[in-house]
mmCIF file of C-alpha atoms in Angstrom:
data_model
loop_
_atom_site.group_PDB
_atom_site.id
_atom_site.type_symbol
_atom_site.label_atom_id
_atom_site.label_comp_id
_atom_site.label_asym_id
_atom_site.label_seq_id
_atom_site.Cartn_x
_atom_site.Cartn_y
_atom_site.Cartn_z
ATOM 1 C CA MET A 1 65.368 -18.791 154.635
ATOM 2 C CA ASN A 2 67.915 -20.294 152.262
ATOM 3 C CA ALA A 3 68.411 -24.046 152.310
ATOM 4 C CA PHE A 4 70.949 -25.548 154.696
ATOM 5 C CA SER A 5 73.319 -26.369 151.830
ATOM 6 C CA ASP A 6 73.040 -22.884 150.282
ATOM 7 C CA ARG A 7 74.057 -21.183 153.506
ATOM 8 C CA LEU A 8 76.829 -23.673 154.099
ATOM 9 C CA LEU A 9 78.263 -23.212 150.611
ATOM 10 C CA SER A 10 78.138 -19.412 150.890
ATOM 11 C CA TRP A 11 80.106 -19.653 154.120
ATOM 12 C CA PHE A 12 82.569 -22.074 152.539
ATOM 13 C CA ASP A 13 83.233 -19.701 149.635
ATOM 14 C CA THR A 14 84.518 -17.105 152.091
ATOM 15 C CA HIS A 15 85.775 -19.074 155.075
ATOM 16 C CA GLY A 16 86.343 -22.665 153.986
ATOM 17 C CA ARG A 17 89.752 -24.303 153.862
ATOM 18 C CA LYS A 18 90.980 -24.568 150.279
ATOM 19 C CA ASP A 19 94.755 -24.918 150.570
ATOM 20 C CA LEU A 20 95.167 -28.237 152.367
ATOM 21 C CA PRO A 21 97.727 -30.512 150.645
ATOM 22 C CA TRP A 22 95.068 -32.927 149.351
ATOM 23 C CA GLN A 23 93.051 -30.054 147.870
ATOM 24 C CA VAL A 24 95.824 -29.344 145.360
ATOM 25 C CA ASP A 25 95.960 -31.330 142.101
ATOM 26 C CA ILE A 26 92.919 -33.342 143.164
ATOM 27 C CA THR A 27 92.883 -36.996 142.124
ATOM 28 C CA ALA A 28 91.040 -39.957 143.556
ATOM 29 C CA TYR A 29 94.351 -41.355 144.814
ATOM 30 C CA ARG A 30 95.311 -38.192 146.682
ATOM 31 C CA VAL A 31 91.830 -37.815 148.173
ATOM 32 C CA TRP A 32 91.737 -41.481 149.189
ATOM 33 C CA VAL A 33 95.065 -41.303 151.027
ATOM 34 C CA SER A 34 93.958 -38.170 152.877
ATOM 35 C CA GLU A 35 90.575 -39.627 153.840
ATOM 36 C CA ILE A 36 92.165 -42.768 155.273
ATOM 37 C CA MET A 37 94.729 -40.755 157.237
ATOM 38 C CA LEU A 38 92.046 -38.387 158.527
ATOM 39 C CA GLN A 39 90.017 -41.213 160.032
ATOM 40 C CA GLN A 40 90.149 -40.500 163.783
ATOM 41 C CA THR A 41 93.114 -38.154 163.304
ATOM 42 C CA GLN A 42 93.227 -34.349 163.225
ATOM 43 C CA VAL A 43 94.225 -32.379 160.138
ATOM 44 C CA LYS A 44 97.268 -30.747 161.748
ATOM 45 C CA THR A 45 98.629 -34.176 162.673
ATOM 46 C CA VAL A 46 97.962 -35.673 159.249
ATOM 47 C CA ILE A 47 99.540 -32.952 157.072
ATOM 48 C CA PRO A 48 103.249 -33.840 157.568
ATOM 49 C CA TYR A 49 102.531 -37.571 157.293
ATOM 50 C CA TYR A 50 100.518 -37.003 154.126
ATOM 51 C CA GLN A 51 103.256 -34.917 152.539
ATOM 52 C CA ARG A 52 105.953 -37.493 153.288
ATOM 53 C CA PHE A 53 103.721 -40.331 152.100
ATOM 54 C CA LEU A 54 102.847 -38.664 148.786
ATOM 55 C CA SER A 55 106.462 -37.712 148.225
ATOM 56 C CA ARG A 56 107.473 -41.370 148.500
ATOM 57 C CA PHE A 57 104.337 -42.858 146.875
ATOM 58 C CA PRO A 58 103.022 -40.319 144.345
ATOM 59 C CA THR A 59 100.765 -42.837 142.569
ATOM 60 C CA VAL A 60 98.678 -45.846 143.467
ATOM 61 C CA GLN A 61 101.015 -47.946 141.328
ATOM 62 C CA SER A 62 104.054 -46.919 143.378
ATOM 63 C CA LEU A 63 102.203 -47.707 146.600
ATOM 64 C CA ALA A 64 101.031 -51.086 145.355
ATOM 65 C CA ALA A 65 104.583 -52.009 144.336
ATOM 66 C CA ALA A 66 106.060 -50.996 147.686
ATOM 67 C CA ASP A 67 107.097 -53.330 150.463
ATOM 68 C CA ILE A 68 104.687 -53.222 153.408
ATOM 69 C CA ASP A 69 107.628 -52.473 155.743
ATOM 70 C CA GLU A 70 108.270 -49.183 153.981
ATOM 71 C CA VAL A 71 104.583 -48.273 154.130
ATOM 72 C CA LEU A 72 104.400 -48.972 157.867
ATOM 73 C CA GLU A 73 107.634 -47.102 158.496
ATOM 74 C CA LEU A 74 106.083 -43.956 157.010
ATOM 75 C CA TRP A 75 102.915 -44.623 159.008
ATOM 76 C CA ALA A 76 104.691 -45.108 162.360
ATOM 77 C CA GLY A 77 103.396 -42.601 164.911
ATOM 78 C CA LEU A 78 100.125 -41.924 163.085
ATOM 79 C CA GLY A 79 98.332 -44.679 164.999
ATOM 80 C CA TYR A 80 95.593 -47.140 164.055
ATOM 81 C CA TYR A 81 98.096 -49.140 162.009
ATOM 82 C CA ALA A 82 95.449 -51.296 160.369
ATOM 83 C CA ARG A 83 94.776 -48.221 158.220
ATOM 84 C CA GLY A 84 98.296 -48.380 156.816
ATOM 85 C CA ARG A 85 98.033 -52.099 156.079
ATOM 86 C CA ASN A 86 94.627 -51.615 154.454
ATOM 87 C CA LEU A 87 95.967 -48.721 152.396
ATOM 88 C CA HIS A 88 98.605 -50.995 150.899
ATOM 89 C CA ARG A 89 96.115 -53.830 150.330
ATOM 90 C CA ALA A 90 93.657 -51.458 148.667
ATOM 91 C CA ALA A 91 96.356 -50.074 146.363
ATOM 92 C CA VAL A 92 97.165 -53.592 145.212
ATOM 93 C CA HIS A 93 93.432 -54.199 144.663
ATOM 94 C CA VAL A 94 93.045 -51.027 142.572
ATOM 95 C CA VAL A 95 96.023 -51.942 140.408
ATOM 96 C CA GLU A 96 95.126 -55.610 139.960
ATOM 97 C CA GLN A 97 91.315 -55.351 139.749
ATOM 98 C CA HIS A 98 90.777 -51.881 138.260
ATOM 99 C CA GLY A 99 93.858 -51.317 136.132
ATOM 100 C CA GLY A 100 95.174 -48.591 138.433
ATOM 101 C CA GLU A 101 92.007 -46.463 138.169
ATOM 102 C CA PHE A 102 89.857 -45.934 141.248
ATOM 103 C CA PRO A 103 86.296 -47.227 140.847
ATOM 104 C CA LYS A 104 83.456 -44.743 140.403
ATOM 105 C CA THR A 105 80.612 -46.576 142.101
ATOM 106 C CA LEU A 106 79.866 -46.597 145.805
ATOM 107 C CA GLU A 107 79.756 -50.384 145.984
ATOM 108 C CA ALA A 108 83.105 -50.867 144.247
ATOM 109 C CA MET A 109 84.728 -48.135 146.325
ATOM 110 C CA MET A 110 83.437 -49.713 149.542
ATOM 111 C CA ALA A 111 84.923 -53.040 148.425
ATOM 112 C CA LEU A 112 88.404 -51.575 148.945
ATOM 113 C CA PRO A 113 89.985 -52.606 152.267
ATOM 114 C CA GLY A 114 89.509 -49.915 154.920
ATOM 115 C CA VAL A 115 86.902 -47.919 152.977
ATOM 116 C CA GLY A 116 83.459 -47.548 154.553
ATOM 117 C CA ARG A 117 80.366 -45.756 153.310
ATOM 118 C CA SER A 118 81.346 -42.267 154.470
ATOM 119 C CA THR A 119 84.928 -42.513 153.204
ATOM 120 C CA ALA A 120 83.711 -43.861 149.865
ATOM 121 C CA GLY A 121 81.182 -41.029 149.568
ATOM 122 C CA ALA A 122 83.826 -38.420 150.328
ATOM 123 C CA ILE A 123 86.217 -39.791 147.691
ATOM 124 C CA LEU A 124 83.524 -40.038 145.024
ATOM 125 C CA SER A 125 82.128 -36.577 145.686
ATOM 126 C CA ILE A 126 85.457 -34.755 145.950
ATOM 127 C CA ALA A 127 87.354 -36.578 143.206
ATOM 128 C CA TYR A 128 84.531 -37.336 140.756
ATOM 129 C CA GLN A 129 81.777 -34.832 141.648
ATOM 130 C CA GLU A 130 79.392 -37.730 142.291
ATOM 131 C CA ARG A 131 76.529 -36.996 144.692
ATOM 132 C CA HIS A 132 76.966 -39.079 147.858
ATOM 133 C CA PRO A 133 76.312 -38.087 151.469
ATOM 134 C CA ILE A 134 79.048 -38.441 154.069
ATOM 135 C CA LEU A 135 78.870 -39.008 157.802
ATOM 136 C CA ASP A 136 82.260 -38.725 159.474
ATOM 137 C CA GLY A 137 82.646 -37.634 163.087
ATOM 138 C CA ASN A 138 82.432 -33.926 162.299
ATOM 139 C CA VAL A 139 79.304 -34.316 160.178
ATOM 140 C CA LYS A 140 77.605 -36.462 162.812
ATOM 141 C CA ARG A 141 78.148 -33.680 165.342
ATOM 142 C CA VAL A 142 76.829 -30.939 163.039
ATOM 143 C CA LEU A 143 73.686 -32.826 162.055
ATOM 144 C CA ALA A 144 72.966 -34.226 165.516
ATOM 145 C CA ARG A 145 73.007 -30.682 166.911
ATOM 146 C CA HIS A 146 71.182 -29.012 164.068
ATOM 147 C CA CYS A 147 68.344 -31.553 164.137
ATOM 148 C CA VAL A 148 68.601 -32.612 167.829
ATOM 149 C CA VAL A 149 69.043 -36.281 166.962
ATOM 150 C CA ASP A 150 69.012 -38.202 170.221
ATOM 151 C CA GLY A 151 71.243 -41.150 170.947
ATOM 152 C CA TRP A 152 74.848 -42.122 170.426
ATOM 153 C CA PRO A 153 75.758 -42.089 166.685
ATOM 154 C CA GLY A 154 77.387 -45.478 167.110
ATOM 155 C CA GLN A 155 73.969 -47.031 167.641
ATOM 156 C CA THR A 156 72.267 -48.315 164.495
ATOM 157 C CA ALA A 157 68.997 -46.428 164.912
ATOM 158 C CA THR A 158 70.763 -43.113 165.533
ATOM 159 C CA ALA A 159 73.189 -43.666 162.652
ATOM 160 C CA ASN A 160 70.337 -44.490 160.280
ATOM 161 C CA GLN A 161 68.541 -41.275 161.240
ATOM 162 C CA LEU A 162 71.688 -39.225 160.657
ATOM 163 C CA TRP A 163 72.296 -40.913 157.287
ATOM 164 C CA ALA A 164 68.779 -39.985 156.201
ATOM 165 C CA ILE A 165 69.367 -36.349 157.159
ATOM 166 C CA ALA A 166 72.760 -36.331 155.408
ATOM 167 C CA GLU A 167 71.168 -37.711 152.245
ATOM 168 C CA ASP A 168 68.378 -35.131 152.332
ATOM 169 C CA ARG A 169 70.749 -32.181 152.794
ATOM 170 C CA THR A 170 73.379 -33.103 150.233
ATOM 171 C CA PRO A 171 72.751 -30.818 147.225
ATOM 172 C CA ARG A 172 72.621 -31.854 143.596
ATOM 173 C CA GLY A 173 75.301 -29.381 142.567
ATOM 174 C CA ARG A 174 78.703 -28.440 143.997
ATOM 175 C CA VAL A 175 78.877 -31.730 145.841
ATOM 176 C CA ALA A 176 82.663 -31.599 146.259
ATOM 177 C CA ASP A 177 82.460 -28.158 147.869
ATOM 178 C CA TYR A 178 79.543 -29.193 150.061
ATOM 179 C CA THR A 179 81.388 -32.294 151.267
ATOM 180 C CA GLN A 180 84.411 -30.210 152.222
ATOM 181 C CA ALA A 181 82.214 -27.453 153.676
ATOM 182 C CA ILE A 182 80.305 -29.627 156.121
ATOM 183 C CA MET A 183 83.531 -31.294 157.264
ATOM 184 C CA ASP A 184 85.095 -27.853 157.730
ATOM 185 C CA LEU A 185 82.097 -26.618 159.694
ATOM 186 C CA GLY A 186 82.474 -29.418 162.211
ATOM 187 C CA ALA A 187 86.242 -29.103 162.381
ATOM 188 C CA THR A 188 86.446 -25.318 162.793
ATOM 189 C CA LEU A 189 83.148 -23.970 164.225
ATOM 190 C CA CYS A 190 80.838 -26.748 165.426
ATOM 191 C CA THR A 191 83.593 -28.253 167.540
ATOM 192 C CA ARG A 192 83.167 -30.780 170.311
ATOM 193 C CA SER A 193 83.726 -28.166 173.012
ATOM 194 C CA LYS A 194 83.217 -24.398 172.868
ATOM 195 C CA PRO A 195 81.484 -24.265 169.451
ATOM 196 C CA ASP A 196 81.552 -20.852 167.756
ATOM 197 C CA CYS A 197 77.809 -20.493 167.204
ATOM 198 C CA PRO A 198 77.903 -16.727 166.409
ATOM 199 C CA SER A 199 80.054 -17.485 163.330
ATOM 200 C CA CYS A 200 78.058 -20.516 162.188
ATOM 201 C CA PRO A 201 76.181 -20.057 158.884
ATOM 202 C CA VAL A 202 73.373 -22.439 159.944
ATOM 203 C CA ALA A 203 72.996 -21.336 163.560
ATOM 204 C CA ALA A 204 69.675 -19.547 162.956
ATOM 205 C CA ASP A 205 67.710 -22.787 162.878
ATOM 206 C CA CYS A 206 70.050 -25.054 164.853
ATOM 207 C CA GLN A 207 67.651 -26.799 167.197
ATOM 208 C CA ALA A 208 70.261 -27.576 169.863
ATOM 209 C CA ARG A 209 71.338 -23.926 169.987
ATOM 210 C CA LEU A 210 67.756 -22.663 170.148
ATOM 211 C CA ALA A 211 67.023 -25.029 173.038
ATOM 212 C CA ASP A 212 70.370 -24.254 174.699
ATOM 213 C CA VAL A 213 71.320 -27.936 174.817
ATOM 214 C CA ILE A 214 74.328 -27.968 172.492
ATOM 215 C CA GLU A 215 76.496 -29.800 175.006
ATOM 216 C CA GLN A 216 74.041 -32.724 174.982
ATOM 217 C CA TYR A 217 74.596 -33.499 171.279
ATOM 218 C CA PRO A 218 75.665 -35.767 169.839
ATOM 219 C CA GLY A 219 74.734 -38.342 172.476
ATOM 220 C CA LYS A 220 77.599 -39.867 174.408
ATOM 221 C CA LYS A 221 78.740 -43.441 174.072
ATOM 222 C CA PRO A 222 77.497 -45.484 177.038
ATOM 223 C CA ARG A 223 80.273 -45.452 179.613
ATOM 224 C CA LYS A 224 82.037 -48.692 180.253
ATOM 225 C CA ALA A 225 85.115 -49.347 182.320
ATOM 226 C CA LYS A 226 88.166 -49.439 180.063
ATOM 227 C CA PRO A 227 89.796 -52.853 180.436
ATOM 228 C CA GLN A 228 93.470 -53.154 181.267
ATOM 229 C CA LYS A 229 95.797 -55.630 179.627
ATOM 230 C CA HIS A 230 99.312 -56.554 180.652
ATOM 231 C CA ALA A 231 102.364 -57.671 178.698
ATOM 232 C CA THR A 232 105.958 -58.509 179.558
ATOM 233 C CA MET A 233 108.574 -57.530 177.008
ATOM 234 C CA VAL A 234 112.256 -58.424 176.823
ATOM 235 C CA VAL A 235 114.742 -55.603 176.286
ATOM 236 C CA ALA A 236 117.739 -57.643 175.160
ATOM 237 C CA VAL A 237 120.723 -55.315 174.694
ATOM 238 C CA THR A 238 124.347 -55.510 173.708
ATOM 239 C CA ALA A 239 126.723 -52.568 174.049
ATOM 240 C CA ASN A 240 124.937 -50.563 171.357
ATOM 241 C CA ALA A 241 121.977 -52.534 170.010
ATOM 242 C CA VAL A 242 118.589 -53.797 171.145
ATOM 243 C CA PHE A 243 116.858 -56.907 169.861
ATOM 244 C CA LEU A 244 113.547 -56.442 168.020
ATOM 245 C CA GLU A 245 110.980 -58.794 166.541
ATOM 246 C CA ARG A 246 108.367 -58.144 163.899
ATOM 247 C CA ARG A 247 104.877 -58.411 165.362
ATOM 248 C CA PRO A 248 102.248 -60.606 163.694
ATOM 249 C CA ALA A 249 100.170 -58.926 160.982
ATOM 250 C CA ALA A 250 96.999 -59.251 163.079
ATOM 251 C CA GLY A 251 96.593 -57.513 166.408
ATOM 252 C CA ILE A 252 98.154 -54.378 167.858
ATOM 253 C CA TRP A 253 101.052 -52.816 165.956
ATOM 254 C CA GLY A 254 100.561 -55.459 163.279
ATOM 255 C CA GLY A 255 103.633 -55.865 161.077
ATOM 256 C CA LEU A 256 105.683 -53.324 163.039
ATOM 257 C CA TRP A 257 108.925 -53.965 164.890
ATOM 258 C CA SER A 258 108.717 -54.226 168.661
ATOM 259 C CA LEU A 259 110.355 -55.758 171.694
ATOM 260 C CA PRO A 260 109.665 -59.498 172.079
ATOM 261 C CA GLU A 261 106.488 -60.098 174.085
ATOM 262 C CA VAL A 262 106.954 -63.138 176.341
ATOM 263 C CA ASP A 263 105.169 -65.165 178.991
ATOM 264 C CA ASN A 264 108.359 -65.949 180.930
ATOM 265 C CA VAL A 265 111.622 -64.016 180.671
ATOM 266 C CA ASP A 266 113.774 -66.827 182.100
ATOM 267 C CA ALA A 267 112.386 -69.326 179.609
ATOM 268 C CA TRP A 268 112.966 -66.893 176.731
ATOM 269 C CA CYS A 269 116.567 -66.322 177.830
ATOM 270 C CA ARG A 270 117.273 -70.049 178.142
ATOM 271 C CA GLN A 271 115.844 -70.714 174.703
ATOM 272 C CA MET A 272 117.189 -67.704 172.813
ATOM 273 C CA ILE A 273 120.411 -66.703 174.530
ATOM 274 C CA GLY A 274 121.549 -69.126 177.189
ATOM 275 C CA GLU A 275 120.896 -68.435 180.861
ATOM 276 C CA SER A 276 124.538 -68.040 181.890
ATOM 277 C CA ASP A 277 125.109 -65.203 179.421
ATOM 278 C CA THR A 278 122.567 -62.730 180.810
ATOM 279 C CA THR A 279 121.652 -60.505 183.718
ATOM 280 C CA GLN A 280 118.147 -59.114 184.203
ATOM 281 C CA GLU A 281 116.736 -55.857 185.522
ATOM 282 C CA ALA A 282 113.155 -54.611 185.689
ATOM 283 C CA CYS A 283 112.568 -51.250 183.959
ATOM 284 C CA GLU A 284 109.945 -48.610 184.607
ATOM 285 C CA PRO A 285 106.591 -49.877 183.328
ATOM 286 C CA ILE A 286 105.058 -48.382 180.192
ATOM 287 C CA ARG A 287 101.356 -47.589 179.882
ATOM 288 C CA HIS A 288 99.927 -47.098 176.413
ATOM 289 C CA SER A 289 96.266 -46.284 175.872
ATOM 290 C CA PHE A 290 94.384 -47.655 172.901
ATOM 291 C CA SER A 291 90.833 -46.657 172.033
ATOM 292 C CA HIS A 292 89.328 -49.739 173.715
ATOM 293 C CA TYR A 293 91.806 -50.651 176.466
ATOM 294 C CA ASP A 294 94.965 -49.667 178.313
ATOM 295 C CA LEU A 295 98.093 -51.754 177.886
ATOM 296 C CA ASP A 296 100.579 -51.957 180.768
ATOM 297 C CA ILE A 297 103.987 -53.151 179.544
ATOM 298 C CA ALA A 298 106.586 -54.505 181.967
ATOM 299 C CA PRO A 299 109.978 -54.211 180.195
ATOM 300 C CA VAL A 300 112.763 -56.442 181.521
ATOM 301 C CA LEU A 301 116.310 -55.429 180.609
ATOM 302 C CA VAL A 302 118.470 -58.401 179.616
ATOM 303 C CA ARG A 303 122.155 -57.604 179.216
ATOM 304 C CA VAL A 304 123.793 -59.763 176.575
ATOM 305 C CA GLU A 305 127.568 -60.113 176.775
ATOM 306 C CA ARG A 306 127.984 -61.231 173.189
ATOM 307 C CA LEU A 307 125.714 -61.423 170.166
ATOM 308 C CA PRO A 308 124.092 -64.883 170.301
ATOM 309 C CA SER A 309 123.959 -66.743 166.994
ATOM 310 C CA ARG A 310 120.546 -68.167 167.909
ATOM 311 C CA ILE A 311 118.883 -64.789 167.392
ATOM 312 C CA ALA A 312 120.751 -63.395 164.420
ATOM 313 C CA ASP A 313 119.129 -60.901 162.050
ATOM 314 C CA SER A 314 116.421 -62.316 159.821
ATOM 315 C CA SER A 315 113.262 -61.118 158.080
ATOM 316 C CA ASP A 316 111.463 -61.118 161.437
ATOM 317 C CA THR A 317 114.278 -60.418 163.923
ATOM 318 C CA TYR A 318 116.785 -57.586 164.069
ATOM 319 C CA TRP A 319 119.530 -56.166 166.286
ATOM 320 C CA TYR A 320 118.721 -52.485 166.058
ATOM 321 C CA THR A 321 121.192 -49.692 166.758
ATOM 322 C CA PRO A 322 119.301 -46.441 167.512
ATOM 323 C CA GLY A 323 119.948 -43.806 164.885
ATOM 324 C CA LYS A 324 120.502 -46.335 162.120
ATOM 325 C CA GLU A 325 117.995 -47.312 159.454
ATOM 326 C CA LEU A 326 115.544 -50.086 160.279
ATOM 327 C CA PRO A 327 113.715 -52.162 157.624
ATOM 328 C CA GLY A 328 110.228 -51.000 158.598
ATOM 329 C CA GLY A 329 108.429 -49.016 161.269
ATOM 330 C CA ILE A 330 108.701 -49.382 165.039
ATOM 331 C CA ALA A 331 105.636 -49.106 167.256
ATOM 332 C CA ALA A 332 105.715 -45.507 168.502
ATOM 333 C CA PRO A 333 105.710 -46.203 172.286
ATOM 334 C CA ILE A 334 108.448 -48.819 171.811
ATOM 335 C CA ARG A 335 110.606 -46.387 169.849
ATOM 336 C CA LYS A 336 110.092 -43.794 172.587
ATOM 337 C CA PHE A 337 111.194 -46.324 175.193
ATOM 338 C CA ILE A 338 114.255 -47.389 173.192
ATOM 339 C CA ASP A 339 115.289 -43.748 172.897
ATOM 340 C CA THR A 340 115.557 -43.603 176.706
ATOM 341 C CA LEU A 341 118.089 -46.434 176.861
ATOM 342 C CA GLU A 342 121.617 -45.293 177.652
ATOM 343 C CA PHE A 343 123.631 -47.756 175.674
ATOM 344 C CA GLN A 344 126.935 -46.207 176.670
ATOM 345 C CA ASN A 345 126.258 -47.382 180.218
ATOM 346 C CA LEU A 346 125.660 -50.930 179.063
ATOM 347 C CA GLU A 347 129.119 -51.531 177.680
#
């Protein structure tokens, strides 16, 4: 029987995806942007973001020179915003430390903010034809099933076993094609649910299929109750604008614009507006789910009769009129909420 990689590459030649935007005019920069965007995000979601991003920032130099607000504005809605901040930081690093050329060693690539071992291996193999194994979510699933590797891949022992298998199966030649092929296999055939085993080029010796235990691999993350967090946010509005603040760089929605998060609405109004100038009304709560917890937001509508000078526009505060340009991105659930406000009824 042909080697695992031989069968996979033969399948890729006929069935693999070869026309994705980042597979055209391949450069380390283009591959790097795609790999960061594809972390925990599906291809169909990434494509329009990638195209807009590359249209605005066609080179690492243009990205490094950009203002972080513009980067986050293009990232808004893609989620996991630390990726966008790290992308900008890494671009600056490449320009300042490597003269605008991406490094060609695994260690130097992994030194870039937001780049781990698998992402670094993918960039080096696809852009530079360097032999490095990868182990993203799709590859973990393929290898865990094919070799019946027990345990959750997030556990060190299981991850180490999968890395050893990935290293052993990565061929010496056609490494770029193999890297794309094994990612494609997991994304299109060896899917999380309802895998298409009859079409799989390596199904003949897939141990999970032979034992009829495909659904048991890879092992599940130990279940733990998802914690709930709560936040109160002020929705200060005039006739046609809503007040926004820039969130701190660290934490959720770092560097994005959002509604002010407060401990006490009355205290915020006294300090920022003046108690006599406002009326308050509770809005429908907002629930937003993150990977590790659920956030319940209690928005409180504060009607402002006139624009208070105490909270005028600045680099970190802004009276935003929906439909007009904002200097940076808004957290997606906050933008969705703002779009429901009927400003004409607030006049």
